[in-house]
CSV table of C-alpha atoms and ligand atoms in Angstrom, one decimal:
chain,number,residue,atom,x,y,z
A,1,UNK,CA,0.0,0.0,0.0
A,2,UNK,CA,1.3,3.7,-0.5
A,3,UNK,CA,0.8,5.9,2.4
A,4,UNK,CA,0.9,9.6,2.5
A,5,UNK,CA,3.0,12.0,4.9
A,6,UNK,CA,4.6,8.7,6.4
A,7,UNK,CA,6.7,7.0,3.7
A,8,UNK,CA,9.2,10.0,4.3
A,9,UNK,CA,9.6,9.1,7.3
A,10,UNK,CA,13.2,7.3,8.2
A,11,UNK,CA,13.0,4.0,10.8
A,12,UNK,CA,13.1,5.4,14.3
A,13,UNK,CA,16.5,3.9,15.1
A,14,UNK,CA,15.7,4.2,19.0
A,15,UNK,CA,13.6,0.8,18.0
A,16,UNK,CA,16.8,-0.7,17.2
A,17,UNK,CA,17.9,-0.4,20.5
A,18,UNK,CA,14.6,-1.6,22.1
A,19,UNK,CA,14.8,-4.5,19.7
A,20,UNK,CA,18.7,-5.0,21.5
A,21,UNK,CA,16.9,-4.1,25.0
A,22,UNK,CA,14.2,-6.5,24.6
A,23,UNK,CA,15.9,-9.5,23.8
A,24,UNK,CA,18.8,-8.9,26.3
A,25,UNK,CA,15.6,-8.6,28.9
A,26,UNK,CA,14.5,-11.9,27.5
A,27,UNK,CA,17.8,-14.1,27.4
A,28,UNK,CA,17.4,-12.7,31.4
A,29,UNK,CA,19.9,-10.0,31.1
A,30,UNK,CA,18.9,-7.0,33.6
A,31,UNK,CA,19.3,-4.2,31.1
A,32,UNK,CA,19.5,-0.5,32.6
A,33,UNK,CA,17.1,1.2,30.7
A,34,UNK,CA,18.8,4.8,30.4
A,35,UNK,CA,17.4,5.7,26.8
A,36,UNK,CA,13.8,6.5,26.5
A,37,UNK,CA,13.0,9.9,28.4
A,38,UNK,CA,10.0,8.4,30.3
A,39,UNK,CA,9.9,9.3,33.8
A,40,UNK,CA,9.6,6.7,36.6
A,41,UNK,CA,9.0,9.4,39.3
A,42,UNK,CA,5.1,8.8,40.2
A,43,UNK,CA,2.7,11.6,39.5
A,44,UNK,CA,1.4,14.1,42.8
A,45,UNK,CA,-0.6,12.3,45.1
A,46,UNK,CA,-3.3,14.8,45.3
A,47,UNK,CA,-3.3,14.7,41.6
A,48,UNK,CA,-4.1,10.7,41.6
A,49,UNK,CA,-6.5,10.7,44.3
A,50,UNK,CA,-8.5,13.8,42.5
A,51,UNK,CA,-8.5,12.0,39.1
A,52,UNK,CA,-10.0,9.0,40.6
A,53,UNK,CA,-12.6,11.2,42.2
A,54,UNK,CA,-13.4,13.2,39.3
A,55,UNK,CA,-14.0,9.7,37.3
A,56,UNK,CA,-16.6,8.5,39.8
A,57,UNK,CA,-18.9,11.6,38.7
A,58,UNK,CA,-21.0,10.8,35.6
A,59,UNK,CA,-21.0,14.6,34.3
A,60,UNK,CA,-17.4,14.1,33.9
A,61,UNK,CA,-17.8,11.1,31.3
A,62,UNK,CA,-19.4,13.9,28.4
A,63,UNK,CA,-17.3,15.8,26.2
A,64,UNK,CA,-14.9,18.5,27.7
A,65,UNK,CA,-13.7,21.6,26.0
A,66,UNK,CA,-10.9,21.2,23.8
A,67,UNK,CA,-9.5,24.7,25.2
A,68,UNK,CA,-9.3,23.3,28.5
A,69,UNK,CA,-12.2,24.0,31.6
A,70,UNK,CA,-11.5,27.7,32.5
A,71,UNK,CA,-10.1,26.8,35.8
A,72,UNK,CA,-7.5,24.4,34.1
A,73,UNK,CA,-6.2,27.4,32.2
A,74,UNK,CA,-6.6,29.9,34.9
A,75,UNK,CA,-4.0,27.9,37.2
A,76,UNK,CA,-1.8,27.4,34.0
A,77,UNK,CA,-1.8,30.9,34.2
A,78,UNK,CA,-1.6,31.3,38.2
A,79,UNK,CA,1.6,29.1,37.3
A,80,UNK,CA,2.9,31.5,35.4
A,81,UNK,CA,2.6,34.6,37.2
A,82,UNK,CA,4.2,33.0,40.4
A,83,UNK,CA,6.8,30.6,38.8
A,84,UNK,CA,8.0,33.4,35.8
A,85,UNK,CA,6.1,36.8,36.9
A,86,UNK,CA,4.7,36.7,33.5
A,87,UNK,CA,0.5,37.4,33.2
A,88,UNK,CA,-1.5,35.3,31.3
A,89,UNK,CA,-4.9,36.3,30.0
A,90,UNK,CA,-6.5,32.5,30.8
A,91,UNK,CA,-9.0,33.3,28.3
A,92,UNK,CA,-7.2,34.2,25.2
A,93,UNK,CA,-3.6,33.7,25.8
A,94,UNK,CA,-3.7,30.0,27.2
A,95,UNK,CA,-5.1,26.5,25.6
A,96,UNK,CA,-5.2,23.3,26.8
A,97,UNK,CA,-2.5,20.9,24.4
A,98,UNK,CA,-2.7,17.1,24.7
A,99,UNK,CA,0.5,17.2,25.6
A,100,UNK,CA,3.3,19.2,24.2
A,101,UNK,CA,3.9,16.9,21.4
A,102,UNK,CA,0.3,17.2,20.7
A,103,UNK,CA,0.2,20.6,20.6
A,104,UNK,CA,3.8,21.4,18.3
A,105,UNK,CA,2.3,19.0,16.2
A,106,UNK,CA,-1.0,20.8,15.3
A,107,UNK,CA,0.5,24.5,15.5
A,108,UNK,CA,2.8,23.5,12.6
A,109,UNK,CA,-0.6,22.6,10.6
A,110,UNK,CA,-1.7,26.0,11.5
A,111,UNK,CA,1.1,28.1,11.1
A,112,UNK,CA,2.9,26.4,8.2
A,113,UNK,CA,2.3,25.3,4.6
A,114,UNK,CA,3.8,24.1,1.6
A,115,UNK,CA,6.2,26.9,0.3
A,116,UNK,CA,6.8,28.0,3.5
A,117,UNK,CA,9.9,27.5,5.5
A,118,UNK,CA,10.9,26.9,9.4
A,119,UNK,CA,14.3,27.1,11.2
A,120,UNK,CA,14.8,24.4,13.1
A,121,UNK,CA,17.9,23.9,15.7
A,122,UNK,CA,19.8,20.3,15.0
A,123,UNK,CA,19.9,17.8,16.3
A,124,UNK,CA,16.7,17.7,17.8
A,125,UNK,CA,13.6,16.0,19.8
A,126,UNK,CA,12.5,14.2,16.5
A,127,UNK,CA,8.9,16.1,16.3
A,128,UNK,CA,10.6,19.5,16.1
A,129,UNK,CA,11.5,18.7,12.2
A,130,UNK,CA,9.2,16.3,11.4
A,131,UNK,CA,6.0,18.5,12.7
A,132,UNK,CA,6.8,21.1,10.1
A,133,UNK,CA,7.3,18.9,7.2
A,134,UNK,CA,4.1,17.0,8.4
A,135,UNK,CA,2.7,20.6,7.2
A,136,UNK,CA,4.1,20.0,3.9
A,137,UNK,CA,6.3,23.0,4.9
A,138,UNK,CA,10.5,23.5,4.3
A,139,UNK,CA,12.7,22.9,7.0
A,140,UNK,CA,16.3,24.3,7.1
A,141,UNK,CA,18.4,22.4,10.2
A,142,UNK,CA,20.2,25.2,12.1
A,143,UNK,CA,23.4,23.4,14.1
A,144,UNK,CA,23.3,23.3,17.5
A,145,UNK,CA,25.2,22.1,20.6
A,146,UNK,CA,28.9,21.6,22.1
A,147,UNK,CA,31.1,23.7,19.8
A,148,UNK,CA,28.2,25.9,17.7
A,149,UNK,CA,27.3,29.4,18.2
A,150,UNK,CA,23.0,28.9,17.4
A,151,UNK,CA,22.7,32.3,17.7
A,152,UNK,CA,25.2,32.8,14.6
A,153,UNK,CA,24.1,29.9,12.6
A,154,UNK,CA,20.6,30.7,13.2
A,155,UNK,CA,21.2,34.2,11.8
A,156,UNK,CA,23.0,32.9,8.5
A,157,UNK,CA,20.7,30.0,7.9
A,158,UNK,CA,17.6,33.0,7.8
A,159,UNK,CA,19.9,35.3,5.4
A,160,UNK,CA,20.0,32.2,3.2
A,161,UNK,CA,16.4,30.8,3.3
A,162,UNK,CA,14.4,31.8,0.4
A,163,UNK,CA,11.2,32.4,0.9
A,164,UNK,CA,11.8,33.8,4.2
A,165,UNK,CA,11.6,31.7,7.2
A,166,UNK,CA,7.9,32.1,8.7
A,167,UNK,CA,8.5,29.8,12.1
A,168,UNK,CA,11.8,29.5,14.1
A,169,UNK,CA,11.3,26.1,16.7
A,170,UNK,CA,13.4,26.7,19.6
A,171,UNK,CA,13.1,24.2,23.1
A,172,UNK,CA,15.4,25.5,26.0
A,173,UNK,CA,17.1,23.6,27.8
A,174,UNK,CA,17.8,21.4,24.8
A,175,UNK,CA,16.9,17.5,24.1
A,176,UNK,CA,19.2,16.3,23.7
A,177,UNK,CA,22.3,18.3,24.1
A,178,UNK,CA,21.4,20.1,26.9
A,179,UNK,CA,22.5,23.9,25.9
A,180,UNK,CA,20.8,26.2,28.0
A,181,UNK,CA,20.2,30.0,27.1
A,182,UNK,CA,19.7,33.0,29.9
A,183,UNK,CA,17.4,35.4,29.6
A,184,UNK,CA,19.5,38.2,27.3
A,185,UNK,CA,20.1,35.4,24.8
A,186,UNK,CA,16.3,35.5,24.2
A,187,UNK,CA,15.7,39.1,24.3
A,188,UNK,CA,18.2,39.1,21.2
A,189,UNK,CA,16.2,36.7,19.7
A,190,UNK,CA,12.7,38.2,20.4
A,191,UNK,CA,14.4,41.4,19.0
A,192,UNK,CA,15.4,40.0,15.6
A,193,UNK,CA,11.8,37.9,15.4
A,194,UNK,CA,10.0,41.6,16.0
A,195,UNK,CA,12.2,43.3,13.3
A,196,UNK,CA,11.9,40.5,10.8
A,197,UNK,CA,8.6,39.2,11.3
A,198,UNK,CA,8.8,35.4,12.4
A,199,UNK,CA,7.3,33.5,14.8
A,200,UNK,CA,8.9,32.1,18.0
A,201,UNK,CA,7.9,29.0,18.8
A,202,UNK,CA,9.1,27.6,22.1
A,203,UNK,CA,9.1,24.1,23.8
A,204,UNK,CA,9.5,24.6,27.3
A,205,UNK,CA,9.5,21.2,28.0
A,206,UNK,CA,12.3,21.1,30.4
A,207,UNK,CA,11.7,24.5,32.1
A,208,UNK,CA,11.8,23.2,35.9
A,209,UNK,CA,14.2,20.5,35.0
A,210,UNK,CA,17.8,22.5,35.9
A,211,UNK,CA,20.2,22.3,38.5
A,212,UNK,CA,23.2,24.4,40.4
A,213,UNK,CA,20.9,27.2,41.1
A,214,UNK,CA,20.2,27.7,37.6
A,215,UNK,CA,16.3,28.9,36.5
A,216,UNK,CA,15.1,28.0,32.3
A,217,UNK,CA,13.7,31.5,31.6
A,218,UNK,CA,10.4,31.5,29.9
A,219,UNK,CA,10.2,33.2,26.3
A,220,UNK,CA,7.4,35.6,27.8
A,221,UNK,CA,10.1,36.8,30.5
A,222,UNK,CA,11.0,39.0,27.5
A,223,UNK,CA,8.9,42.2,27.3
A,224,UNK,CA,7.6,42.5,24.0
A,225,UNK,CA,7.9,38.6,23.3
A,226,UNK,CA,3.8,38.2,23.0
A,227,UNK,CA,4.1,39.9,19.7
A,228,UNK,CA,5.8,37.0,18.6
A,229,UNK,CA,6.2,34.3,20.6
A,230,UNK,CA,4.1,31.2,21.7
A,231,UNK,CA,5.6,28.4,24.1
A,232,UNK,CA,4.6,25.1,25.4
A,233,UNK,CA,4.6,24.0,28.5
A,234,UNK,CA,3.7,20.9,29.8
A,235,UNK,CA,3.1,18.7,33.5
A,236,UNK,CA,5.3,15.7,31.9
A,237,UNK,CA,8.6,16.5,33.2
A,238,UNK,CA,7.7,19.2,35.6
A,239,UNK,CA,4.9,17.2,37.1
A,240,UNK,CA,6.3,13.9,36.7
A,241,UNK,CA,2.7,13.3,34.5
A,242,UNK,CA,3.7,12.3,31.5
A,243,UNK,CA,0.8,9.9,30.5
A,244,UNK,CA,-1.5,12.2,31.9
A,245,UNK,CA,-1.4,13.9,28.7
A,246,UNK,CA,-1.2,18.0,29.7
A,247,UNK,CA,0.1,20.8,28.5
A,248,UNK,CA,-0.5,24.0,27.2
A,249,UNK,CA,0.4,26.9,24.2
A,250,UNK,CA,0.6,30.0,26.2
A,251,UNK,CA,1.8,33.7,25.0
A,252,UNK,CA,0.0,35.2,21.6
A,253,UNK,CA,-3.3,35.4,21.2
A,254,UNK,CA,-3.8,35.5,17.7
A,255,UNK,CA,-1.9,32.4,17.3
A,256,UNK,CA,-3.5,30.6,20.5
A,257,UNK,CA,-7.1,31.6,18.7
A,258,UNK,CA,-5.9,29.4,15.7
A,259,UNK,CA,-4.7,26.9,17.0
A,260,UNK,CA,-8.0,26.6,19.5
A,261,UNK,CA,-9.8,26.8,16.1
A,262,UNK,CA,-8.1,23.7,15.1
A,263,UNK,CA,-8.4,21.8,18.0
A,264,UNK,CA,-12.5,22.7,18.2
A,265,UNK,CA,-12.7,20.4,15.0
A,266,UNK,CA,-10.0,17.9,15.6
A,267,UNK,CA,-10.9,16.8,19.6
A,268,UNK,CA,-13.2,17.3,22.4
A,269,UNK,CA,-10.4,18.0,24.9
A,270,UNK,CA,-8.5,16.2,27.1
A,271,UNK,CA,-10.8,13.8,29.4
A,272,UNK,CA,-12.7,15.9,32.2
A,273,UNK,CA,-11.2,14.2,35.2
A,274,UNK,CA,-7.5,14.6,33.9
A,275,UNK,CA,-8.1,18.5,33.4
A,276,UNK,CA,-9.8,18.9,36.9
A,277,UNK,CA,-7.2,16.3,38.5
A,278,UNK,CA,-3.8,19.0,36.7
A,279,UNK,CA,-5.8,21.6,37.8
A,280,UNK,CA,-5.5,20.6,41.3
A,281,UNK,CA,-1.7,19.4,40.5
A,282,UNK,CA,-1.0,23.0,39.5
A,283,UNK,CA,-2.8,25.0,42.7
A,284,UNK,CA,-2.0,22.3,45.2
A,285,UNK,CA,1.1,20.7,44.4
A,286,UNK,CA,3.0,23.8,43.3
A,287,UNK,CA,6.4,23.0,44.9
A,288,UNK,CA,6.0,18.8,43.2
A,289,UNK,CA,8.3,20.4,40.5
A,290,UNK,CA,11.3,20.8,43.1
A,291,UNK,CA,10.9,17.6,44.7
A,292,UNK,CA,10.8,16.0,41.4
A,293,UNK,CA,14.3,18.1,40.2
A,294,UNK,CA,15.6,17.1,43.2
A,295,UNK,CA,16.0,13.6,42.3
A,296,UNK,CA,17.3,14.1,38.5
A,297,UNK,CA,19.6,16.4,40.7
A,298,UNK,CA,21.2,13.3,42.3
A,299,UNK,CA,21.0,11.1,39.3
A,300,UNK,CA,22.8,13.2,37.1
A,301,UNK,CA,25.2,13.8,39.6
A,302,UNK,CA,25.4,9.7,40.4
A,303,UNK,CA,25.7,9.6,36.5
A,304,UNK,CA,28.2,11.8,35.6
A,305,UNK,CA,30.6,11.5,38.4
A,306,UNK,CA,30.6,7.6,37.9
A,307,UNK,CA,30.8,8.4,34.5
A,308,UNK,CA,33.9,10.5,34.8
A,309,UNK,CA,35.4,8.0,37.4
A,310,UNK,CA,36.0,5.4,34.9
A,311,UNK,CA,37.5,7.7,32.0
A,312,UNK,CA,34.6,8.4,30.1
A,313,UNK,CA,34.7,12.6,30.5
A,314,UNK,CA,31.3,13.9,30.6
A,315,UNK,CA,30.1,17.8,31.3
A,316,UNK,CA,27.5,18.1,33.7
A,317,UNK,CA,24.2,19.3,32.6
A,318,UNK,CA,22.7,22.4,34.0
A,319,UNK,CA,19.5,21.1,32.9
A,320,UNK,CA,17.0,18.6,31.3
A,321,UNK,CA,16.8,15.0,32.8
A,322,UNK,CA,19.9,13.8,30.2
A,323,UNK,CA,23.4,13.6,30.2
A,324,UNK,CA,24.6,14.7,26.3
A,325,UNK,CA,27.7,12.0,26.4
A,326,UNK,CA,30.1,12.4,23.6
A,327,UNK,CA,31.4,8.9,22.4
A,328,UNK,CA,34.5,8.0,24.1
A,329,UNK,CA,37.8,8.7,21.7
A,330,UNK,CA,38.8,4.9,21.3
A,331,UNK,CA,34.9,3.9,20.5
A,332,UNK,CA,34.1,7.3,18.5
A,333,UNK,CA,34.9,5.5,14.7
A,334,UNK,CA,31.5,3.1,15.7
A,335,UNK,CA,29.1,5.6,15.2
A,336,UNK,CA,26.2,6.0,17.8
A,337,UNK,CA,24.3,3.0,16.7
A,338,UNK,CA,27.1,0.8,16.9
A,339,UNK,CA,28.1,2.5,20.1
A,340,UNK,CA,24.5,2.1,21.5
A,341,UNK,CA,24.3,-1.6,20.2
A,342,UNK,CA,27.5,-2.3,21.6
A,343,UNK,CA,26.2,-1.1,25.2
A,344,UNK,CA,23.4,-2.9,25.2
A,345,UNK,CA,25.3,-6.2,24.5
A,346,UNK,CA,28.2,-5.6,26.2
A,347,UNK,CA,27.4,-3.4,29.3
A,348,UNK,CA,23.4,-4.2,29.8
A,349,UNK,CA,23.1,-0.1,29.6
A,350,UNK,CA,20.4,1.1,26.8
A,351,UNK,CA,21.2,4.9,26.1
A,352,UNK,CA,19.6,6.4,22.8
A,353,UNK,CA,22.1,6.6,19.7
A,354,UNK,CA,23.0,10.6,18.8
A,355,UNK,CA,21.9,10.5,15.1
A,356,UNK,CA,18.5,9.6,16.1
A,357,UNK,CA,18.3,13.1,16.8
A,358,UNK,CA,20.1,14.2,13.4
A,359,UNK,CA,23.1,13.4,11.9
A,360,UNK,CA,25.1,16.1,13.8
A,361,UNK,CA,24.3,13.7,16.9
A,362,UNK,CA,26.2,10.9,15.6
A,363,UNK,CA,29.4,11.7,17.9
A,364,UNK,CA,27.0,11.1,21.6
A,365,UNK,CA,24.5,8.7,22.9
A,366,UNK,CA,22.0,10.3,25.2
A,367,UNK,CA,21.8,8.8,28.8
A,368,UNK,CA,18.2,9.6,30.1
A,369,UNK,CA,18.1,9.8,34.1
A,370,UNK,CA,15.3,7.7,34.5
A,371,UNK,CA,16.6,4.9,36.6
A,372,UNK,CA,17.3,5.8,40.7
A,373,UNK,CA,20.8,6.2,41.8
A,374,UNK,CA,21.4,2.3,42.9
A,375,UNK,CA,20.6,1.5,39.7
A,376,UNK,CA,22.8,4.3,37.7
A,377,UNK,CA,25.8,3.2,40.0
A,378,UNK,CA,25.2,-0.6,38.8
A,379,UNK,CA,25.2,0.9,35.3
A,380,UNK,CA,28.6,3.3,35.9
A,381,UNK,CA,30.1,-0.3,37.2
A,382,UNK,CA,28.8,-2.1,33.9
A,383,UNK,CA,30.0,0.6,31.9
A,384,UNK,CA,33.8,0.3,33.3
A,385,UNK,CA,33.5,-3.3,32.5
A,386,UNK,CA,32.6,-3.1,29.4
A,387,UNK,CA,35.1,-0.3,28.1
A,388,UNK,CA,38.2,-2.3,28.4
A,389,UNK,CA,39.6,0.9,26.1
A,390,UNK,CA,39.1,3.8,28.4
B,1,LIG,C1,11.7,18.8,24.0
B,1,LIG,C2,10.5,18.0,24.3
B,1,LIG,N1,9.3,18.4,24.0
B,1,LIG,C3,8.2,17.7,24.3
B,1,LIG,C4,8.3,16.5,25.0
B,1,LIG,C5,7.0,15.7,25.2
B,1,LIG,O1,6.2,16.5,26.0
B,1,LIG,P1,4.7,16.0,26.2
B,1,LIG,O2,4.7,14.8,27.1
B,1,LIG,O3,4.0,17.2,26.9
B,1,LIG,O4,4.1,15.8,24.9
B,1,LIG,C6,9.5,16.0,25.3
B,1,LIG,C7,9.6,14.7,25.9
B,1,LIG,O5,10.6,14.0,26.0
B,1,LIG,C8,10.7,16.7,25.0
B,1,LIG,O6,11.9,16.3,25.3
């Protein structure tokens, strides 16, 4: 059969690695599963015991709104007055997103087109190119990470983009390298997006995931940035609720009005007891968010020490719940899919290969800090094993 939009797409070569993961888990191997970002850390209690509540009641069984109940998006936007001292209008300038991926996904359809073009940063959480060309629109991969000036490279890759670049994608702190900007690094950006006309749009996925004292700004931190910026947060990492389903597109209101007019024909919103049960997450459980960083906080500190222990030199992140670790020297002519494979076999670690995030990522593997610290150590004490060569 011949399928549209999908044929394009390459084989997701993080499956190769589950394949590897699997069947090591099935000879009886105990694999450390460090490459999927899926967190382990359980969702607020308050948040459970409300969804569970909220199911019991029939009127919650109908159709919701696909904006999101007004009290869902008024504590989005009580979230971000007191987290980023930005105001939110929870009318217009927040909607309720079925995640963050959802929510990308269906703003490219609404923003983009064929003949138009988007900048997008490489390499990259995979739906950051693929949700523009899902939109039939251009996409120009703007180098990013150890070594790369994006700001630079983002600058020359518009100058050289014919027609114009419409969108710029941006998600800071970065999956998977883990570059972080501050908050005069945006305000440059915001100033060139005002003065050229392009839209800012930001995943803010990781934006309570950081460490060392370090705080993600939020793109709306920037006066003037509503002009032309949306961003999207979400509960998955923050909130530790990542099947829950819940984020949001929060900043401009013209473009949260489109995509809202989208979303009224594609869904019925989010089901009613998981918007009542965030909405509690948000108001009651405000300070989850540390308790959860706290822990990737140890890991990644378990993780890169070990790491650096047995000769395998790794920067510490200041954010995001992965270590970006470039391939050792006397492993580095493998690749990242060999190197991955390799682990899998050889050490009982599954990381996530580099290129699966672009070719540019083919140096690293991506360790994702989703296993406790007893559990990291055992895989720090597999690794050295394994790398005879370091
Ligand atoms: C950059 C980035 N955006 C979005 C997501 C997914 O967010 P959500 O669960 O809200 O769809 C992830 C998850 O790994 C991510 O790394």
């Amino acid at each position: 059969m011949e399928f549209r939009r999908i044929n394009a797409l390459p084989p997701y070569v993080f499956t190769i690695i589950d394949g590897l993961k699997m069947a090591a888990r099935r000879a009886g191997d105990d694999v450390i599963d460090l490459g999927f970002g899926n967190p382990d850390i359980p969702s607020p209690e308050i948040a459970v015991e409300k969804l569970a509540e909220a199911a019991r009641n029939p009127r919650n069984h109908r159709y919701s709104s696909s904006k999101g109940i007004p009290k869902l998006r008024l504590a989005a936007a009580d979230l971000y007055q007191r987290r980023f001292d930005v105001d939110l209008d929870p009318d217009t300038e927040v909607l309720n997103v079925i995640g963050a991926k959802e929510g990308l996904t269906h703003l490219m359809w609404v923003l983009l087109g064929p003949g138009d073009t988007a900048l997008v940063p490489t390499p990259s959480y995979p739906i950051h190119i693929y949700a523009p060309l899902f939109a039939g629109a251009d996409v120009r991969r703007v180098p990013l990470g150890p070594g790369e000036d994006f700001f630079a490279n983002l600058i020359n890759a518009w100058e050289n983009a014919w027609p114009r670049p419409k969108v710029i994608v941006l998600s800071f702190p970065h999956n998977p390298t883990t570059t972080c900007v501050d908050l005069e690094w945006l305000t440059r950006l915001v100033d060139f997006a005002r003065q050229h006309d392009v839209i800012l749009v930001h995943d803010f996925a990781y934006s309570d995931t950081a460490f060392d004292g370090y705080m993600p700004p939020s793109i709306l931190q920037v006066p003037g940035a509503k002009d032309v910026a949306v961003e999207l947060y979400t509960l998955t990492k923050s909130f530790s609720m990542a099947g829950w389903r819940v984020g949001f597109l929060v900043g401009n209101a013209e473009i949260v009005a489109a995509l809202a007019k989208l979303k009224s024909y594609l869904d019925y919103g989010a089901f009613q007891p998981i918007q009542i049960a965030a909405t509690v997450a948000m108001n009651e459980a405000s300070d989850y968010p540390k308790e959860v960083n706290e822990i990737y906080w140890s890991r990644r500190d378990a993780l890169c020490d070990g790491l650096n222990r047995i000769g395998w030199e790794v920067e510490k992140p200041k954010a995001t719940m992965f270590v970006w670790a470039p391939i050792p020297e006397p492993y580095r002519e493998m690749g990242s899919v060999e190197f991955a494979s390799f682990l899998v076999n050889e050490a009982k670690v599954a990381t996530s290969p580099g290129i699966g995030f672009g070719a540019t990522g083919d140096g690293h593997v991506r360790f994702a800090l989703i296993e406790n610290e007893q559990r990291i150590g055992q895989a720090v004490r597999n690794l050295r094993r394994a790398l005879t060569k370091l």
